[in-house]
Coordinates of C-alpha atoms in Angstrom, one line a residue:
Chain T
M296 CA 39.0 208.5 56.3
Y297 CA 42.7 209.3 56.6
N298 CA 45.4 208.3 54.2
D299 CA 46.1 204.7 53.1
E300 CA 49.0 204.3 55.4
V301 CA 47.0 205.2 58.5
M302 CA 43.9 203.2 57.4
D303 CA 45.9 200.1 56.6
R304 CA 47.6 200.1 60.0
Y305 CA 44.3 200.8 61.7
Q306 CA 42.7 197.8 60.0
N307 CA 45.7 195.6 60.3
P308 CA 47.8 196.7 63.3
V309 CA 51.1 194.7 63.6
K310 CA 51.7 195.0 67.4
N311 CA 48.2 194.5 68.7
G312 CA 47.8 191.7 71.2
K313 CA 48.6 190.5 74.7
M314 CA 52.2 189.7 75.7
E315 CA 52.8 187.0 78.3
N316 CA 56.4 187.5 79.5
F317 CA 56.4 191.3 79.8
D318 CA 58.6 193.2 82.2
V319 CA 56.4 196.3 82.4
K320 CA 52.6 196.6 81.9
T321 CA 51.1 200.0 81.9
D322 CA 47.8 201.5 80.9
G323 CA 46.7 204.9 79.7
A324 CA 43.4 206.5 78.9
S325 CA 42.1 209.7 77.4
T326 CA 39.2 210.2 79.7
T327 CA 37.6 212.9 77.5
C328 CA 37.1 210.5 74.6
G329 CA 37.2 207.0 75.9
D330 CA 40.5 205.9 74.4
K331 CA 42.1 203.2 76.6
I332 CA 45.3 201.3 75.9
I333 CA 47.5 198.8 77.7
L334 CA 51.2 198.7 76.8
Y335 CA 53.2 195.5 77.4
I336 CA 57.0 196.2 77.4
K337 CA 59.8 193.6 77.2
T338 CA 63.1 195.2 78.2
D339 CA 66.6 194.3 79.3
G340 CA 66.4 197.3 81.6
K341 CA 67.8 199.7 79.1
K342 CA 66.6 198.9 75.7
I343 CA 63.2 197.8 74.4
E344 CA 63.2 194.2 73.2
D345 CA 59.5 194.2 72.3
M346 CA 56.3 196.1 72.9
K347 CA 52.7 195.3 72.2
W348 CA 49.4 196.9 73.0
Q349 CA 45.7 196.1 73.7
G350 CA 42.9 198.5 73.8
E351 CA 40.2 200.6 72.1
G352 CA 40.3 204.0 70.6
C353 CA 40.0 206.3 67.7
I354 CA 42.0 205.7 64.5
L355 CA 44.6 208.3 65.5
S356 CA 45.3 206.8 68.9
I357 CA 45.3 203.2 67.7
V358 CA 47.6 203.9 64.8
S359 CA 49.9 206.1 66.9
T360 CA 50.1 203.3 69.5
D361 CA 50.8 200.6 66.9
L362 CA 53.5 202.7 65.3
F363 CA 55.0 203.6 68.7
C364 CA 55.3 199.9 69.6
E365 CA 56.9 198.9 66.4
N366 CA 59.3 201.8 66.2
A367 CA 60.4 201.4 69.9
I368 CA 62.1 198.0 69.4
G369 CA 65.8 198.3 69.8
K370 CA 65.6 201.9 71.2
E371 CA 66.6 203.0 74.7
I372 CA 63.9 203.7 77.2
K373 CA 65.5 207.0 78.1
D374 CA 65.5 208.2 74.5
L375 CA 61.9 207.2 74.0
K376 CA 60.8 208.9 77.2
E377 CA 62.7 212.1 76.5
Q378 CA 61.7 212.6 72.9
D379 CA 60.1 216.0 72.1
D380 CA 56.2 216.0 72.1
L381 CA 55.9 218.3 69.1
A382 CA 58.4 216.3 67.1
F383 CA 56.5 213.1 68.0
V384 CA 53.2 214.5 66.8
E385 CA 54.7 215.9 63.7
S386 CA 56.2 212.5 62.8
F387 CA 52.7 211.1 62.6
P388 CA 51.8 210.2 58.9
V389 CA 49.0 212.7 58.7
K390 CA 48.8 216.3 59.8
I391 CA 47.1 216.6 63.3
S392 CA 44.8 219.4 64.3
P393 CA 45.2 220.8 67.8
G394 CA 42.1 219.2 69.0
R395 CA 43.5 215.7 68.2
I396 CA 47.0 216.0 69.6
N397 CA 45.9 214.0 72.7
C398 CA 44.9 211.1 70.6
V399 CA 48.4 210.8 69.0
M400 CA 50.2 211.5 72.3
L401 CA 48.4 208.7 74.2
P402 CA 51.1 205.9 73.7
L403 CA 54.0 208.3 74.6
R404 CA 52.3 209.5 77.7
T405 CA 51.3 206.0 78.7
F406 CA 54.9 204.8 78.1
R407 CA 56.4 207.6 80.2
R408 CA 54.1 206.8 83.1
G409 CA 54.9 203.1 83.0
T410 CA 58.7 203.7 82.8
K411 CA 59.0 206.5 85.4
E412 CA 61.2 204.3 87.6
K413 CA 63.3 202.9 84.7
Chain O
M234 CA 14.5 229.7 56.3
I235 CA 11.9 230.5 58.9
S236 CA 11.6 234.3 58.5
S237 CA 13.6 237.3 57.5
Y238 CA 15.1 236.8 61.0
G239 CA 17.2 233.7 61.5
K240 CA 18.9 234.3 58.2
K241 CA 22.6 233.6 57.9
E242 CA 23.1 237.2 56.8
D243 CA 22.4 238.4 60.3
F244 CA 25.3 236.3 61.7
P245 CA 28.7 237.8 60.8
I246 CA 30.5 234.5 61.4
F247 CA 28.9 232.9 58.4
K248 CA 30.9 235.3 56.2
K249 CA 34.0 233.4 57.3
K250 CA 35.5 231.1 54.7
V251 CA 37.7 228.2 55.5
N252 CA 39.8 226.9 52.6
G253 CA 37.8 229.2 50.4
K254 CA 34.4 227.6 51.4
S255 CA 31.6 228.5 53.8
I256 CA 31.3 226.8 57.1
V257 CA 28.5 224.4 58.0
Y258 CA 27.9 225.0 61.7
L259 CA 26.1 222.1 63.4
D260 CA 27.1 222.5 67.0
S261 CA 24.5 224.8 68.4
T262 CA 23.8 222.5 71.3
A263 CA 27.4 223.4 72.5
T264 CA 27.0 227.1 71.8
T265 CA 25.2 229.2 69.2
Q266 CA 26.5 231.8 66.9
K267 CA 25.6 235.5 67.5
P268 CA 23.5 237.8 65.3
K269 CA 24.7 241.3 64.6
Q270 CA 21.8 242.7 66.7
V271 CA 23.4 241.0 69.8
L272 CA 26.9 242.2 69.0
D273 CA 25.6 245.7 68.4
A274 CA 23.8 245.8 71.7
I275 CA 27.0 244.9 73.5
V276 CA 29.0 247.6 71.7
N277 CA 26.2 250.1 72.3
Y278 CA 26.3 249.4 75.9
Y279 CA 30.0 249.9 76.2
E280 CA 30.0 252.9 73.9
G281 CA 27.1 254.6 75.5
A282 CA 26.3 253.5 79.0
N283 CA 29.1 251.6 80.7
A284 CA 29.4 252.2 84.4
N285 CA 29.2 249.9 87.4
V286 CA 25.6 249.0 88.3
H287 CA 23.6 249.4 91.6
R288 CA 26.3 251.6 93.2
S289 CA 26.9 255.1 92.0
V290 CA 24.5 258.1 91.8
Y291 CA 25.6 259.8 88.6
K292 CA 23.6 259.6 85.4
L293 CA 25.8 257.1 83.5
A294 CA 25.5 254.7 86.4
D295 CA 21.8 255.1 86.4
E296 CA 21.7 254.3 82.7
A297 CA 23.8 251.2 83.1
T298 CA 21.7 250.0 86.0
E299 CA 18.6 250.6 83.9
M300 CA 19.9 248.6 81.0
Y301 CA 20.9 245.8 83.3
E302 CA 17.5 245.7 85.1
N303 CA 15.6 246.1 81.8
S304 CA 17.4 243.0 80.6
R305 CA 16.3 241.2 83.7
T306 CA 12.7 242.2 83.0
N307 CA 13.0 241.0 79.4
V308 CA 14.3 237.6 80.5
G309 CA 11.5 237.3 83.0
R310 CA 8.8 238.1 80.5
F311 CA 10.3 235.7 78.0
I312 CA 9.6 232.8 80.4
G313 CA 6.5 234.3 82.1
A314 CA 8.3 235.1 85.4
D315 CA 8.6 238.3 87.5
S316 CA 11.9 240.1 87.1
N317 CA 12.7 239.7 90.8
E318 CA 12.6 235.9 90.2
I319 CA 15.5 236.1 87.7
V320 CA 19.0 235.7 89.1
F321 CA 21.8 236.3 86.6
T322 CA 24.6 233.7 86.9
R323 CA 27.5 232.7 84.6
N324 CA 25.7 229.8 83.0
T325 CA 23.4 226.8 83.6
T326 CA 26.2 225.1 85.5
E327 CA 26.6 227.9 87.9
S328 CA 22.8 228.2 88.4
L329 CA 22.7 224.5 89.4
N330 CA 25.8 224.9 91.6
L331 CA 24.1 227.8 93.3
L332 CA 21.2 225.5 94.2
S333 CA 23.5 222.8 95.4
F334 CA 25.4 225.2 97.7
T335 CA 22.2 226.7 99.1
I336 CA 19.2 224.3 99.2
G337 CA 21.6 221.3 98.8
E338 CA 23.3 222.4 102.0
S339 CA 20.0 222.2 103.9
L340 CA 19.6 218.5 103.2
K341 CA 20.3 215.9 105.9
R342 CA 21.9 212.4 105.9
G343 CA 19.4 210.0 104.4
D344 CA 17.7 212.6 102.2
R345 CA 17.6 211.7 98.5
I346 CA 17.9 213.6 95.3
L347 CA 16.4 212.2 92.1
I348 CA 17.8 212.9 88.7
T349 CA 17.8 210.9 85.4
S350 CA 20.4 208.9 83.5
M351 CA 20.3 211.4 80.6
E352 CA 21.6 214.4 82.6
H353 CA 24.5 216.7 81.6
H354 CA 27.4 216.6 84.1
S355 CA 26.2 220.0 85.2
N356 CA 23.1 218.5 86.6
I357 CA 24.9 215.5 88.2
L358 CA 28.1 216.8 89.8
P359 CA 26.5 219.5 91.9
W360 CA 24.3 216.8 93.5
M361 CA 27.0 214.1 93.6
R362 CA 29.1 216.3 95.9
L363 CA 26.3 215.9 98.6
E364 CA 26.8 212.2 98.7
E365 CA 29.8 212.8 100.9
R366 CA 27.4 213.9 103.6
G367 CA 25.3 210.8 103.3
I368 CA 22.7 212.1 100.9
K369 CA 21.6 209.6 98.3
L370 CA 21.6 210.3 94.6
D371 CA 19.1 208.3 92.5
Y372 CA 18.9 208.0 88.7
A373 CA 15.6 207.4 86.8
G374 CA 16.4 205.2 83.8
L375 CA 15.5 205.3 80.2
D376 CA 13.6 203.0 77.8
G377 CA 15.2 201.5 74.7
E378 CA 14.6 204.5 72.5
G379 CA 15.9 207.0 75.0
H380 CA 12.7 208.3 76.5
L381 CA 12.6 208.8 80.3
D382 CA 11.1 205.7 82.0
I383 CA 8.4 207.5 84.0
E384 CA 7.4 204.3 85.9
D385 CA 11.1 204.0 87.0
M386 CA 11.0 207.6 88.0
K387 CA 7.9 207.0 90.1
S388 CA 9.4 204.0 91.8
K389 CA 12.5 206.0 92.7
L390 CA 10.5 208.9 94.1
K391 CA 10.7 208.2 97.8
K392 CA 9.4 210.1 100.8
D393 CA 12.9 211.1 101.5
T394 CA 13.4 212.5 98.0
K395 CA 13.8 216.2 98.7
I396 CA 14.9 217.4 95.3
V397 CA 13.9 216.3 91.8
S398 CA 16.2 217.8 89.1
V399 CA 15.6 216.9 85.5
T400 CA 16.8 218.1 82.1
H401 CA 13.9 219.3 79.9
Q402 CA 15.7 218.3 76.7
S403 CA 18.7 215.9 76.5
N404 CA 21.8 217.4 75.0
V405 CA 22.7 214.0 73.5
L406 CA 19.5 212.1 72.7
G407 CA 17.4 215.2 72.0
T408 CA 14.6 213.6 74.1
I409 CA 12.1 216.1 75.4
N410 CA 11.0 215.1 78.9
P411 CA 7.4 215.6 80.1
I412 CA 8.4 218.1 82.7
Q413 CA 4.8 219.1 83.6
E414 CA 4.0 215.5 84.5
I415 CA 7.3 215.1 86.3
G416 CA 6.7 218.4 88.1
K417 CA 3.4 217.2 89.3
L418 CA 4.9 214.0 90.6
A419 CA 7.6 216.0 92.4
K420 CA 5.0 218.4 93.9
D421 CA 2.7 215.5 95.0
N422 CA 5.7 214.1 96.8
G423 CA 6.6 217.4 98.4
S424 CA 9.9 217.6 96.6
T425 CA 11.6 220.7 95.2
F426 CA 11.4 220.6 91.4
I427 CA 14.4 221.9 89.4
I428 CA 14.6 222.0 85.6
D429 CA 17.8 222.1 83.6
A430 CA 16.4 224.1 80.7
A431 CA 19.7 224.8 78.9
Q432 CA 18.4 222.9 75.8
S433 CA 14.8 223.9 75.9
V434 CA 14.4 227.6 76.7
P435 CA 16.5 228.4 73.5
H436 CA 14.5 226.0 71.3
M437 CA 10.8 226.0 72.2
P438 CA 8.1 228.1 73.9
F439 CA 8.7 227.9 77.6
R440 CA 6.6 229.4 80.5
V441 CA 7.2 228.8 84.1
R442 CA 4.4 227.0 86.0
E443 CA 3.3 226.5 89.5
E444 CA 5.2 223.1 89.7
Y445 CA 8.5 224.6 88.6
D446 CA 10.5 225.8 91.6
F447 CA 13.7 226.5 89.8
V448 CA 14.7 226.7 86.1
A449 CA 18.3 227.1 84.9
F450 CA 19.5 228.1 81.4
S451 CA 22.4 229.8 79.6
G452 CA 22.6 232.8 77.4
H453 CA 25.2 231.6 75.0
K454 CA 23.0 228.7 73.8
M455 CA 20.3 231.1 72.7
L456 CA 22.2 233.6 70.5
G457 CA 23.5 235.6 73.6
P458 CA 27.0 236.0 74.7
M459 CA 29.0 233.6 76.8
G460 CA 29.3 234.1 80.5
I461 CA 25.7 235.0 81.2
G462 CA 23.2 232.5 82.6
V463 CA 19.9 232.5 84.4
L464 CA 18.4 231.0 87.4
Y465 CA 14.7 231.4 87.8
G466 CA 13.4 230.7 91.3
K467 CA 10.0 231.3 92.9
Y468 CA 10.5 234.5 94.9
H469 CA 9.5 233.0 98.3
L470 CA 12.1 230.2 97.8
L471 CA 14.8 232.6 96.8
E472 CA 14.0 234.7 99.9
E473 CA 14.4 231.7 102.2
M474 CA 17.7 230.6 100.7
P475 CA 21.1 231.7 102.1
P476 CA 23.4 233.6 99.6
F477 CA 25.8 231.7 97.4
N478 CA 28.7 234.0 96.8
R479 CA 29.3 237.0 99.2
G480 CA 30.8 240.4 98.6
G481 CA 29.9 243.6 97.0
E482 CA 26.4 244.5 95.8
M483 CA 24.6 241.7 97.6
I484 CA 24.3 243.5 101.0
K485 CA 22.1 246.1 102.6
E486 CA 24.3 246.7 105.6
V487 CA 27.7 245.4 106.8
D488 CA 29.0 245.7 110.3
F489 CA 32.3 244.2 111.6
H490 CA 30.7 240.9 112.5
R491 CA 27.3 241.0 110.9
A492 CA 25.7 241.7 107.5
V493 CA 22.2 242.1 106.2
F494 CA 21.8 240.7 102.8
E495 CA 19.9 242.3 99.9
D496 CA 16.6 240.9 98.7
P497 CA 16.5 238.5 95.8
P498 CA 17.7 238.4 93.1
I499 CA 20.5 240.8 94.1
K500 CA 21.3 238.6 97.1
F501 CA 22.7 236.1 94.7
E502 CA 24.7 238.4 92.5
A503 CA 27.8 239.2 94.5
G504 CA 30.4 241.4 92.9
T505 CA 30.2 243.4 89.7
P506 CA 27.8 241.5 87.4
N507 CA 28.1 240.7 83.7
V508 CA 26.2 243.7 82.4
E509 CA 27.3 243.3 78.8
G510 CA 26.1 239.7 79.1
A511 CA 22.7 240.6 80.4
V512 CA 22.3 243.3 77.7
G513 CA 23.4 240.9 75.0
L514 CA 21.1 238.2 76.3
S515 CA 18.2 240.6 76.2
A516 CA 19.0 241.5 72.6
A517 CA 19.1 237.8 71.8
I518 CA 15.6 237.4 73.3
D519 CA 14.3 240.3 71.2
Y520 CA 15.8 238.5 68.2
L521 CA 14.2 235.2 69.0
K522 CA 10.8 236.9 69.8
K523 CA 10.8 238.4 66.3
I524 CA 11.0 234.9 64.9
G525 CA 8.6 233.5 67.5
M526 CA 9.5 230.5 69.6
E527 CA 6.8 228.4 68.0
D528 CA 8.5 229.0 64.6
V529 CA 11.9 228.2 66.1
R530 CA 10.6 224.9 67.2
R531 CA 8.8 224.2 63.9
H532 CA 12.0 225.0 62.0
E533 CA 14.1 222.6 64.0
K534 CA 11.5 219.9 63.7
Y535 CA 11.6 220.3 59.9
L536 CA 15.4 220.2 59.8
T537 CA 15.6 217.2 62.2
S538 CA 13.0 215.3 60.3
M539 CA 14.7 215.9 57.0
T540 CA 18.0 214.7 58.5
L541 CA 16.7 211.6 60.2
K542 CA 15.0 210.6 56.9
N543 CA 18.3 210.8 55.2
L544 CA 20.1 209.0 58.0
D545 CA 17.5 206.2 57.8
G546 CA 18.7 205.5 54.3
M547 CA 22.4 205.2 55.3
K548 CA 23.1 201.6 56.4
N549 CA 26.3 202.4 58.2
V550 CA 24.8 205.2 60.4
T551 CA 23.1 204.6 63.7
Y552 CA 21.4 207.5 65.5
Y553 CA 20.1 207.7 69.0
G554 CA 17.0 209.1 70.8
P555 CA 13.3 209.1 69.9
R556 CA 12.3 208.4 66.3
D557 CA 9.4 210.8 66.5
V558 CA 10.4 214.4 66.0
E559 CA 7.5 215.5 68.2
E560 CA 9.4 213.9 71.1
R561 CA 12.8 215.3 70.4
G562 CA 14.7 218.5 69.7
G563 CA 17.1 219.4 66.9
V564 CA 20.1 217.4 68.2
I565 CA 21.1 214.2 66.6
A566 CA 23.8 211.9 68.2
F567 CA 25.1 209.3 65.8
N568 CA 27.8 206.8 65.0
V569 CA 29.2 205.4 61.8
R570 CA 30.3 201.9 61.2
D571 CA 33.4 201.2 59.2
A572 CA 31.8 199.9 56.0
S573 CA 35.2 199.2 54.4
N574 CA 35.6 196.4 56.9
L575 CA 32.7 194.6 55.4
K576 CA 34.7 194.2 52.2
K577 CA 37.9 193.4 54.1
N578 CA 36.0 190.7 56.1
L579 CA 35.2 188.9 52.9
E580 CA 38.8 188.9 51.9
N581 CA 40.2 188.3 55.4
K582 CA 37.9 186.3 57.7
N583 CA 39.5 187.6 61.0
V584 CA 38.6 191.3 60.6
K585 CA 35.7 192.3 62.9
V586 CA 32.7 193.5 60.7
D587 CA 31.1 195.7 63.2
R588 CA 33.8 198.2 64.0
V589 CA 32.4 201.6 64.7
Y590 CA 34.5 204.6 63.9
H591 CA 35.4 206.7 66.9
S592 CA 33.3 209.9 67.0
H593 CA 36.5 212.1 66.9
D594 CA 37.5 210.4 63.6
I595 CA 34.0 211.2 62.2
A596 CA 34.2 214.8 63.4
T597 CA 37.7 215.2 61.9
F598 CA 36.5 213.7 58.6
L599 CA 33.6 216.2 58.5
D600 CA 35.9 219.0 59.6
D601 CA 38.0 218.4 56.5
R602 CA 34.7 219.2 54.6
N603 CA 33.9 222.3 56.7
V604 CA 31.1 220.5 58.5
Y605 CA 31.4 221.2 62.2
V606 CA 29.9 218.6 64.6
R607 CA 30.7 217.7 68.1
S608 CA 32.2 214.4 69.2
G609 CA 32.9 212.6 72.4
Y610 CA 30.8 212.1 75.5
H611 CA 29.0 215.5 75.3
C612 CA 29.5 216.0 79.1
A613 CA 27.1 213.1 79.7
E614 CA 29.3 210.2 80.6
P615 CA 26.7 208.3 82.8
L616 CA 24.4 208.4 79.8
M617 CA 27.2 207.0 77.5
R618 CA 27.7 204.2 80.1
T619 CA 23.9 203.5 80.1
L620 CA 23.9 203.3 76.3
N621 CA 27.2 201.3 76.4
L622 CA 28.8 203.8 74.0
S623 CA 32.3 205.2 74.0
G624 CA 31.0 208.4 72.6
T625 CA 29.0 209.6 69.6
A626 CA 29.2 212.4 67.0
R627 CA 26.5 214.9 67.3
A628 CA 24.9 217.4 64.8
S629 CA 22.6 220.0 66.1
F630 CA 20.5 222.8 64.6
Y631 CA 19.4 226.3 65.3
V632 CA 17.6 229.2 63.6
Y633 CA 20.4 230.0 61.1
N634 CA 20.6 226.5 59.8
G635 CA 18.8 225.6 56.6
D636 CA 18.3 222.9 54.0
D637 CA 21.7 223.8 52.6
D638 CA 23.3 222.7 55.9
V639 CA 21.4 219.4 56.1
K640 CA 22.4 218.7 52.5
A641 CA 26.1 219.5 53.1
F642 CA 26.1 217.3 56.2
I643 CA 24.4 214.3 54.6
S644 CA 26.5 214.4 51.5
S645 CA 29.8 214.7 53.5
L646 CA 28.7 211.9 55.8
S647 CA 27.9 209.7 52.8
E648 CA 31.6 210.0 51.7
I649 CA 32.8 208.2 54.8

């Protein structure tokens, strides 16, 4: 449906699953299309030690969430939160049409909401 | 194609090429494309008769008022109503909100409103707002194929049910509801009967009947411009209702602390109306009449039946709503299962077989092939909850669609 990189990750996500010893748990939903994710974040207060997700959604939101969790490890919360929306969408492995930007943005928006106090 | 009218040549948008190829427009349930005759009527109005209506005494204003009122007469004739029973609104949503803020306001704590589980949000939210005042909203359920469960409707029709408001045709399932029968039930119960006809007036012959108190529909779903809608109401009911919006045009006399309102329908048309919209809608009705509404319906049945037959042969596609095209309109909601997972499952036992593609992914896939379908909840979230679905893709037809569109749709879908 999309390219192999996207489809492989959709069918075999690497960060999908529940985390027991999380520091932050936050959920996000795209109400117009039914995408729902939970992010589990393990952090030393500054950097991300690990991140996992659970949920349902379209291919773009699932793949974006899985990539986001994997790429976040070792990064600072502040840098992740403050990254540019457009650059984030453009870094996705396939070109995104305007109508699908919300799908790709779901993990970043969810992360920002969950780490507002951090 | 059904006749010389309804041909793609009449619709300038179909000259458009995307990536060098024609577009396959299958989203007429959301909005329809506009024929040149409608676009010309709007331009002619602005070039030859534009002035504010119902106000000034000079010739141009008379001409504008005449065009506006002739449009109202044309709309009335199209559904068998008198012109003074036709209120111009922005759309179906506004027509139904008008009713909520007028007859809805007269309901008392404990009164009930009966709708169905297949309503569009526009026939849910205007009634839901009244729940804050202790008015109960009941939903009649559906059977397994997506027909309205009439027995359930009967059981929910109580003596306190003051309003029954039902969609004539579901914008998701395509189900055509037996509105004459429902209207009779409502009338026998002494309830006001309202029809959301947004998906029926554009697609089939429709005449108002004694049981129908109010009928709402939109111009843009029947080849007309956006921003013009219709509320039909029995004249004596419109007369008894308070106004909705207040301001210019809708008054006979204004004193410092007192006003006398105009008679219906003008009473409900505060402010400068959408004259170009009314003129465009009237031209759209002329266009549809040249085809004939029986033929519009016949054509859609033909396209729907051809599509369903093809979908029946595709193992990874599920579609919703009645199987019999006599009981449904030209709107097909569907989902596609990820067939590649079947293979993966054989290789890797822990992959779920029955993964359904999200409807947005299906729509994006088809978009890459210039096939335009809707995806998501279709403004009918309670229906999606009833069906336990997180959305569907949806293809829908109108007069300008032909065998070529069905073929393009099916062949693109089979590539998933």
